[in-house]
mmCIF file with all atom_site columns, C-alpha atoms in Angstrom:
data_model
loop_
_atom_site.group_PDB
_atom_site.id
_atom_site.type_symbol
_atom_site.label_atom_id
_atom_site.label_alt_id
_atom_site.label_comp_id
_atom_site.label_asym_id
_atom_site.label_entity_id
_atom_site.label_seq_id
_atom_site.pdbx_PDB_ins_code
_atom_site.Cartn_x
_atom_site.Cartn_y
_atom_site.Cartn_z
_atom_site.occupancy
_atom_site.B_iso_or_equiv
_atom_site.pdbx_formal_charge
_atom_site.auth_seq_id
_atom_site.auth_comp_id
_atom_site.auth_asym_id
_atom_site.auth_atom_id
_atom_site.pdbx_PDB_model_num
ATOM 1   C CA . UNK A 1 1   ? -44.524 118.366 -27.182 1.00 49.00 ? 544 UNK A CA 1
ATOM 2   C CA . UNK A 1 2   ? -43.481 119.665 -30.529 1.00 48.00 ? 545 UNK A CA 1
ATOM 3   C CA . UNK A 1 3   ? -40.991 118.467 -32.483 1.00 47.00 ? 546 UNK A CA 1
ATOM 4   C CA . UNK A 1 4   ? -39.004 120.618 -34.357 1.00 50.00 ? 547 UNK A CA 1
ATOM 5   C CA . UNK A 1 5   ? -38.787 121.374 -38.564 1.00 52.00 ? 548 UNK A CA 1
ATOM 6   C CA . UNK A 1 6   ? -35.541 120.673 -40.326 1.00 50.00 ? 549 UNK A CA 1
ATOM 7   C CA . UNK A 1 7   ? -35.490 124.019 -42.482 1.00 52.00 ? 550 UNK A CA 1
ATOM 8   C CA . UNK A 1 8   ? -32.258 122.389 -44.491 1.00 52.00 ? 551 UNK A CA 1
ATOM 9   C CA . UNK A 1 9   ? -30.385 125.953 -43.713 1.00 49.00 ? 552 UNK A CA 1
ATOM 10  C CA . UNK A 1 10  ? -26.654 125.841 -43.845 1.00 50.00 ? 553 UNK A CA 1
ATOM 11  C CA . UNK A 1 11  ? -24.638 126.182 -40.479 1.00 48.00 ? 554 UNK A CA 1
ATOM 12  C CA . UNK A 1 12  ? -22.486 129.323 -42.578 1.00 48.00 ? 555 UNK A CA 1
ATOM 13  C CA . UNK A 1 13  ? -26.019 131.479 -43.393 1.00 49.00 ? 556 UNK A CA 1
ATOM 14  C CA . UNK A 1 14  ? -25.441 133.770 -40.399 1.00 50.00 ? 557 UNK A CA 1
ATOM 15  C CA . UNK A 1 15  ? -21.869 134.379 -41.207 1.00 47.00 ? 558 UNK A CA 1
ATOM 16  C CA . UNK A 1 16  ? -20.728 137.257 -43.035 1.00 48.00 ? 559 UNK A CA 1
ATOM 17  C CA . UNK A 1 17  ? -19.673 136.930 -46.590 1.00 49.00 ? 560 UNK A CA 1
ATOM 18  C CA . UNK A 1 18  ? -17.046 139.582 -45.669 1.00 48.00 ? 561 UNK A CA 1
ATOM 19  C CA . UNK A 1 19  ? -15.021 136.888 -43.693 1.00 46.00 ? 562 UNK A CA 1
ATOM 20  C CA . UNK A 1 20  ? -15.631 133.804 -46.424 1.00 47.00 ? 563 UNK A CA 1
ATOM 21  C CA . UNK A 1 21  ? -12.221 134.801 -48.252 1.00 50.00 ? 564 UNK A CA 1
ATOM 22  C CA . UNK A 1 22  ? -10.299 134.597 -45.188 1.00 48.00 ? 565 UNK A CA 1
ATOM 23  C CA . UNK A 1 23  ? -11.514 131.005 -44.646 1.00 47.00 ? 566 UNK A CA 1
ATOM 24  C CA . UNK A 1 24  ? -9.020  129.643 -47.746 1.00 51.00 ? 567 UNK A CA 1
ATOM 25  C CA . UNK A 1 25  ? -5.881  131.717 -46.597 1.00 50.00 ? 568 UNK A CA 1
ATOM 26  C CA . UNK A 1 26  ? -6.716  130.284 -42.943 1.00 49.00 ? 569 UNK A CA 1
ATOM 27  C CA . UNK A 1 27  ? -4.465  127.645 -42.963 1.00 50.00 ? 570 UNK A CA 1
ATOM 28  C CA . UNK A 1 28  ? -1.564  128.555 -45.360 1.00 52.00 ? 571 UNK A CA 1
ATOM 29  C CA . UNK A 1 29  ? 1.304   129.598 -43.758 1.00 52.00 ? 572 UNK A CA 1
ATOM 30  C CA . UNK A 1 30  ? 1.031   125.421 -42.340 1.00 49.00 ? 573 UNK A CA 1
ATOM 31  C CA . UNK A 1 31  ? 0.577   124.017 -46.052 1.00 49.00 ? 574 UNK A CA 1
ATOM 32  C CA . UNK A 1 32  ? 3.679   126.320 -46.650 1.00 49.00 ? 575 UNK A CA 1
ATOM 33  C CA . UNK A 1 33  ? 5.251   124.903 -44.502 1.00 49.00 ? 576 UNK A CA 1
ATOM 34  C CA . UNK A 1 34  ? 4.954   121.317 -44.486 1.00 46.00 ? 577 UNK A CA 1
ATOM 35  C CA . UNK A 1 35  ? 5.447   121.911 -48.157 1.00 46.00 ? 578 UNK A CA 1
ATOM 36  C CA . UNK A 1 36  ? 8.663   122.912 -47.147 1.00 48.00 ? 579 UNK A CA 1
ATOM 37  C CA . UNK A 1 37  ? 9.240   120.192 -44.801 1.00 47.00 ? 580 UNK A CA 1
ATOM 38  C CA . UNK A 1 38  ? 8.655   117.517 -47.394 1.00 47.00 ? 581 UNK A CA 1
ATOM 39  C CA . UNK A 1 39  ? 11.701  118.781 -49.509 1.00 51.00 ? 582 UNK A CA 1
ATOM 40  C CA . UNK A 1 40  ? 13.806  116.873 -46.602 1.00 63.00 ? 583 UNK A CA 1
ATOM 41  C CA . UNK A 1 41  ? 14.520  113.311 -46.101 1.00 71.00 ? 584 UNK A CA 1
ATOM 42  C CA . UNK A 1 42  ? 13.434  112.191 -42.502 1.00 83.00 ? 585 UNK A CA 1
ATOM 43  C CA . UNK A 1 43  ? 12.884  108.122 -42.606 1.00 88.00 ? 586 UNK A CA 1
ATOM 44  C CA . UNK A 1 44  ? 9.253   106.773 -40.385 1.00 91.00 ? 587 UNK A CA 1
ATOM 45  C CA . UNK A 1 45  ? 10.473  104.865 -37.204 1.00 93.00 ? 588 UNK A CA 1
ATOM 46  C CA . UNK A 1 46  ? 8.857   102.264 -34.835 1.00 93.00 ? 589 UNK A CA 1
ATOM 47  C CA . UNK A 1 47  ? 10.197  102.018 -31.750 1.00 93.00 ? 590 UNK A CA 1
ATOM 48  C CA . UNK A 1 48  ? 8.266   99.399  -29.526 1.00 92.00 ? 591 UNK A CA 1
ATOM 49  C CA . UNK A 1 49  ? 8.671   97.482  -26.098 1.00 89.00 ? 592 UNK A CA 1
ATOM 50  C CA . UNK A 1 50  ? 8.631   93.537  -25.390 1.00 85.00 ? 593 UNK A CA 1
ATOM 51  C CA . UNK A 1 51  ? 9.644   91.856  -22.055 1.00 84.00 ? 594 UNK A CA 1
ATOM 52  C CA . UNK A 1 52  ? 13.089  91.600  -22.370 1.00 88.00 ? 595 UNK A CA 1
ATOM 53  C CA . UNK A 1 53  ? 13.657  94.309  -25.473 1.00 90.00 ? 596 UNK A CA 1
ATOM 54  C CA . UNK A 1 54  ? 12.908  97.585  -27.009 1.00 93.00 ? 597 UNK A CA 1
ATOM 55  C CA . UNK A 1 55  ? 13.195  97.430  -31.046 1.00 95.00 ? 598 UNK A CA 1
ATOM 56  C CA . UNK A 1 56  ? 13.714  100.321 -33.221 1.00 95.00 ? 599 UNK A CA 1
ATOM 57  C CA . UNK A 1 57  ? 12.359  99.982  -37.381 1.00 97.00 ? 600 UNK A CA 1
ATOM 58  C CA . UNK A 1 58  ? 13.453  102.321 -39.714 1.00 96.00 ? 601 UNK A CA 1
ATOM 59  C CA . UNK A 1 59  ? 12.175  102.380 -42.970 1.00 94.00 ? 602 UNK A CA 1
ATOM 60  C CA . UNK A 1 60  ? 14.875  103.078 -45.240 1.00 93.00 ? 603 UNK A CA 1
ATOM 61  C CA . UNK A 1 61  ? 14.092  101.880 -49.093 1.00 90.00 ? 604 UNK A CA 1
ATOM 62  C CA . UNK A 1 62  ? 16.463  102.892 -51.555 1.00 84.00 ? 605 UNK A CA 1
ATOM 63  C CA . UNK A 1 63  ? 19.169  103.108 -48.676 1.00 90.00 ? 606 UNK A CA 1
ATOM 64  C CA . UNK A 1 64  ? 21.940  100.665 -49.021 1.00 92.00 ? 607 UNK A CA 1
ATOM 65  C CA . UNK A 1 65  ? 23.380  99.378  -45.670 1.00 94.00 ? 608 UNK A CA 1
ATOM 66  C CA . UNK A 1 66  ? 26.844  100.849 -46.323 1.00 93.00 ? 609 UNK A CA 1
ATOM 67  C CA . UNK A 1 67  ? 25.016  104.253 -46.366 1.00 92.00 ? 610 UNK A CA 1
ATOM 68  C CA . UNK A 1 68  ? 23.683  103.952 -42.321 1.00 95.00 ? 611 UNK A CA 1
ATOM 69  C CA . UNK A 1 69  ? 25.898  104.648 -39.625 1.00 96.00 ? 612 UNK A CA 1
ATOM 70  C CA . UNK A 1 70  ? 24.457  103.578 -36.506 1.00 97.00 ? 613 UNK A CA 1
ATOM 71  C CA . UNK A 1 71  ? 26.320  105.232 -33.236 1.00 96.00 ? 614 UNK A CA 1
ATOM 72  C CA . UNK A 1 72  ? 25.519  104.921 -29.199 1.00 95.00 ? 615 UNK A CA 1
ATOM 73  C CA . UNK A 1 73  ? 26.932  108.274 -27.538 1.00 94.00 ? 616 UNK A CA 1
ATOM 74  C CA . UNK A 1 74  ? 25.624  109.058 -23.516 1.00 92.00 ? 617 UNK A CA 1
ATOM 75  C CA . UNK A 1 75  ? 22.553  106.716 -23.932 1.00 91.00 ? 618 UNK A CA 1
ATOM 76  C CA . UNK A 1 76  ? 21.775  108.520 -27.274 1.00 93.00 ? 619 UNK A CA 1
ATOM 77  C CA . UNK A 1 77  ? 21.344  106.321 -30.216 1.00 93.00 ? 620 UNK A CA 1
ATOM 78  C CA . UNK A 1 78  ? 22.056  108.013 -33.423 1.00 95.00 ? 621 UNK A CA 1
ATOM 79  C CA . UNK A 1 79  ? 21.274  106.855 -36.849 1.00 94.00 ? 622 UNK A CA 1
ATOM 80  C CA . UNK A 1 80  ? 23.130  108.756 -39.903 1.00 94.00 ? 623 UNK A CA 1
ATOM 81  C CA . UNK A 1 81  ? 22.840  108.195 -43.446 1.00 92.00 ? 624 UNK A CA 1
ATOM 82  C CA . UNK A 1 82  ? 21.704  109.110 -47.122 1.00 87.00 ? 625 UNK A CA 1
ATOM 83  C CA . UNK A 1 83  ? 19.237  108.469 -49.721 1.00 80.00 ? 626 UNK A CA 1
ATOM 84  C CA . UNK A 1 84  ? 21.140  108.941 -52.639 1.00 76.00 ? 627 UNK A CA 1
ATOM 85  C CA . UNK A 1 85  ? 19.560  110.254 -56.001 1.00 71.00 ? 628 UNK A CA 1
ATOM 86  C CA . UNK A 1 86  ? 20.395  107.764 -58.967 1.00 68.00 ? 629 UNK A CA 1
ATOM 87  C CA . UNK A 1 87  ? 18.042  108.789 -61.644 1.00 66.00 ? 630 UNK A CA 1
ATOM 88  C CA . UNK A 1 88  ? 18.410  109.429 -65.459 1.00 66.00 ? 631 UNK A CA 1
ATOM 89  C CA . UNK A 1 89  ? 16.635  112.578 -66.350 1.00 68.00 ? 632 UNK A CA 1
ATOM 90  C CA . UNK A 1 90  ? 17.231  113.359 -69.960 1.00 71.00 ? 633 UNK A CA 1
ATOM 91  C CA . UNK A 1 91  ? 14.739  113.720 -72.180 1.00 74.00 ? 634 UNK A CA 1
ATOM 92  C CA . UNK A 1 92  ? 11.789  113.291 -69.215 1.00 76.00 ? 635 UNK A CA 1
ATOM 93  C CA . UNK A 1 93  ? 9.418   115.671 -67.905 1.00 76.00 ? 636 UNK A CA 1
ATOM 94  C CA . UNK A 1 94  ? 7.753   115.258 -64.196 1.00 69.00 ? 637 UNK A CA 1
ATOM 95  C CA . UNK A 1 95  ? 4.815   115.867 -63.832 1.00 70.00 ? 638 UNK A CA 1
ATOM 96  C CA . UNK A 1 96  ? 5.814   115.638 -60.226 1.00 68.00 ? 639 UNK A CA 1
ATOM 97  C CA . UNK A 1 97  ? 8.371   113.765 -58.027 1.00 65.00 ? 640 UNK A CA 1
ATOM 98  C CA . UNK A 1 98  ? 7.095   112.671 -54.427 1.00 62.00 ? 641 UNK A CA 1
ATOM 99  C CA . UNK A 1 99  ? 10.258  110.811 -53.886 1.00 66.00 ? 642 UNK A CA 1
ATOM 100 C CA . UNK A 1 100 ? 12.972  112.299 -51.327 1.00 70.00 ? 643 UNK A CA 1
ATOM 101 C CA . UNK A 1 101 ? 16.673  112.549 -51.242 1.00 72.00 ? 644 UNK A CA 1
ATOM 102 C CA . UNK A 1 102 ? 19.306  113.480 -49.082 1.00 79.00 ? 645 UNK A CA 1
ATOM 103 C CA . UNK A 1 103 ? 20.918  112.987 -45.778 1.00 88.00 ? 646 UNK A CA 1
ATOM 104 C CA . UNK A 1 104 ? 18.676  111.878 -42.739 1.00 89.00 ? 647 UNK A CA 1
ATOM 105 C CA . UNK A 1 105 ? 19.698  111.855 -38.839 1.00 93.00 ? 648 UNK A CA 1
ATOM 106 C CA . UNK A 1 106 ? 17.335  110.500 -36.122 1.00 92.00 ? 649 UNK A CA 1
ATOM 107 C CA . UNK A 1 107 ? 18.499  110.420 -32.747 1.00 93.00 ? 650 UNK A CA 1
ATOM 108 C CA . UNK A 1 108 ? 16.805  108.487 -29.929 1.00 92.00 ? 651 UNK A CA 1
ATOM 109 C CA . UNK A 1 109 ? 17.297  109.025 -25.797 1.00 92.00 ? 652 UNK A CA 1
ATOM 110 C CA . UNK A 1 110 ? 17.442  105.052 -24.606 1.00 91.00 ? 653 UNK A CA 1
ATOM 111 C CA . UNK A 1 111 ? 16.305  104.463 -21.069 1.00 88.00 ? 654 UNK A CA 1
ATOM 112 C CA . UNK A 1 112 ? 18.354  103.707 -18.542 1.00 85.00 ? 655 UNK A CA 1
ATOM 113 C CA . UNK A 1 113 ? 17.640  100.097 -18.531 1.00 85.00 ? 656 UNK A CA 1
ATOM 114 C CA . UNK A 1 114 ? 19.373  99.504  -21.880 1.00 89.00 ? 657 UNK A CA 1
ATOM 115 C CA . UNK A 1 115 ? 22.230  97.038  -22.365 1.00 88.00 ? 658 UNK A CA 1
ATOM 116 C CA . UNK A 1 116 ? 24.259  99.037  -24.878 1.00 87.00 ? 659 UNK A CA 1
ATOM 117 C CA . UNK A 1 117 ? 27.111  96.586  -25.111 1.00 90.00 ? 660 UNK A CA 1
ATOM 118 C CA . UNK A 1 118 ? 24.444  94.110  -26.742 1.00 93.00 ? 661 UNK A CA 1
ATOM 119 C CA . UNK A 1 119 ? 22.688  96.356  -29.411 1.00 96.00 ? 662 UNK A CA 1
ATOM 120 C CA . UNK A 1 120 ? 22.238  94.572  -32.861 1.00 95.00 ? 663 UNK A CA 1
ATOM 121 C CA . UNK A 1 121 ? 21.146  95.657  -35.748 1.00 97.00 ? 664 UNK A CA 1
ATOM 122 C CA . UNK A 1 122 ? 19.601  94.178  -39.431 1.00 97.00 ? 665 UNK A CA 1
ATOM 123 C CA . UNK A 1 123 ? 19.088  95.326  -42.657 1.00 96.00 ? 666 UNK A CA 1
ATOM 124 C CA . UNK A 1 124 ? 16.871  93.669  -44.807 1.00 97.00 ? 667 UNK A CA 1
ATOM 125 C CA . UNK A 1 125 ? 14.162  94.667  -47.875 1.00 95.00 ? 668 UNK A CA 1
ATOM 126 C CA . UNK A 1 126 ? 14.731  98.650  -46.668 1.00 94.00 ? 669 UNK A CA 1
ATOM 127 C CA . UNK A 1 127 ? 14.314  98.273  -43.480 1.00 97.00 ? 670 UNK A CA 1
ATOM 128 C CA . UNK A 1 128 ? 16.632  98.351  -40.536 1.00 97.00 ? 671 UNK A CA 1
ATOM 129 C CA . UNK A 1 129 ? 15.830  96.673  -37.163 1.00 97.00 ? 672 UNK A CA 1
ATOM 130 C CA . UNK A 1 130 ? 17.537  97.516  -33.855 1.00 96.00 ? 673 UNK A CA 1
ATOM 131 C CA . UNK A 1 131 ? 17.224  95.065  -30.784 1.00 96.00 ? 674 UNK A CA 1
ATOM 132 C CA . UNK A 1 132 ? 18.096  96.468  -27.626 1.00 94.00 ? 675 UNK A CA 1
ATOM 133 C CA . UNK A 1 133 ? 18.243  94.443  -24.914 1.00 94.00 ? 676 UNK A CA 1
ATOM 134 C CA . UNK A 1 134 ? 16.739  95.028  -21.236 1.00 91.00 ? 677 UNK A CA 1
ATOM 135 C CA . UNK A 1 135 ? 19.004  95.019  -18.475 1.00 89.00 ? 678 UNK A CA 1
ATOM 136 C CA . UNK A 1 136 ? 17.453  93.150  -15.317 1.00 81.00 ? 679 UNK A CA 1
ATOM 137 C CA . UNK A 1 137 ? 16.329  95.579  -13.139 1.00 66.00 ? 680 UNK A CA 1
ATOM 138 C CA . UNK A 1 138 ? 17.650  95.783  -9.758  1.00 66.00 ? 681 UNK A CA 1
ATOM 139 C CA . UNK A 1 139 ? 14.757  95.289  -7.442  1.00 73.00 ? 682 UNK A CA 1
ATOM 140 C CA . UNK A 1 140 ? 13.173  98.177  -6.015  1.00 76.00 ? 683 UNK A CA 1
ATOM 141 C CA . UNK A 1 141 ? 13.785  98.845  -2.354  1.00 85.00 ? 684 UNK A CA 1
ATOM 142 C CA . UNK A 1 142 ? 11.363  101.078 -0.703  1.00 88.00 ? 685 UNK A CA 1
ATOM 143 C CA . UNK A 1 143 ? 12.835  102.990 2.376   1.00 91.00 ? 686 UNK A CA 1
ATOM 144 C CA . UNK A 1 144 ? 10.703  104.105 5.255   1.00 91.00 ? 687 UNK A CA 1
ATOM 145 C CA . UNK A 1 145 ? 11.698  107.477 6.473   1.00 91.00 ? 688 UNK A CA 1
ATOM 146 C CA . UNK A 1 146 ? 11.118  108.141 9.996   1.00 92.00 ? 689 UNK A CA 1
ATOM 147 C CA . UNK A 1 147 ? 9.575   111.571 11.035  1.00 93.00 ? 690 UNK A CA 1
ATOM 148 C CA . UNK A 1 148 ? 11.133  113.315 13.976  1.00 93.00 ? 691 UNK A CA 1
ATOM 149 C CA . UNK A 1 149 ? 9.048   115.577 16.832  1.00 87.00 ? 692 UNK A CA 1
#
């Protein structure tokens, strides 16, 4: 048996060079768009399960707690708000500004299982935490369903 020679050749020496500029331009209408997308103000969420819970954490820094409206509508939950821009500009030049402003909604579908009349909610160092409590589920009950002939 033979074993084979590592010639070092790159995996792109059969392509054509004709089709090496389009490679760069591939993926830009996406960077042009998340580009786009990071102009807006959307705050990161965990939303997790325990036994008797589900809790909701929003990051929110910069957000005061006045600023959040928190609403239950249908089983939606609904969190409003804005990040307000407070800044003093004159005489500075940015080199760039990563920071985001603006109004934010998120809106979450609760399950079933929810007890909305017991919903709390915190807001401490930026972030707010939701606790919504688990209803006791009703026992299944599986019917049998007789088959005529």
């Amino acid at each position: 048996m033979q074993t084979a020679k590592n010639h070092d050749v790159p995996v792109t020496s059969g392509v054509d060079d004709s089709v090496t500029p389009f490679w760069p331009h591939l993926f830009e209408p996406f960077r042009n768009a998340a580009s786009s997308l990071a102009t807006f103000f959307s705050p990161s969420v965990d939303a997790s399960t325990a036994n008797d819970r589900y809790e909701i954490n929003v990051e929110l820094p910069g957000v005061e707690a006045d600023d959040i409206d928190v609403t239950l509508d249908d089983g939606v939950l609904t969190l409003k708000g804005e990040k307000r821009e407070e800044r003093e500009e004159k005489g500075k030049s940015f080199y760039f500004s990563e920071r985001r402003y603006g109004s934010f909604q998120r809106s979450f579908r609760l399950p079933a299982d929810v007890g909305a009349d017991d919903i709390d909610a915190t807001f401490k160092n930026g972030v707010l935490t939701l606790g919504i409590p688990k209803l006791n589920p009703a026992p299944r009950e599986v019917k049998k369903i007789q088959i005529k002939s």
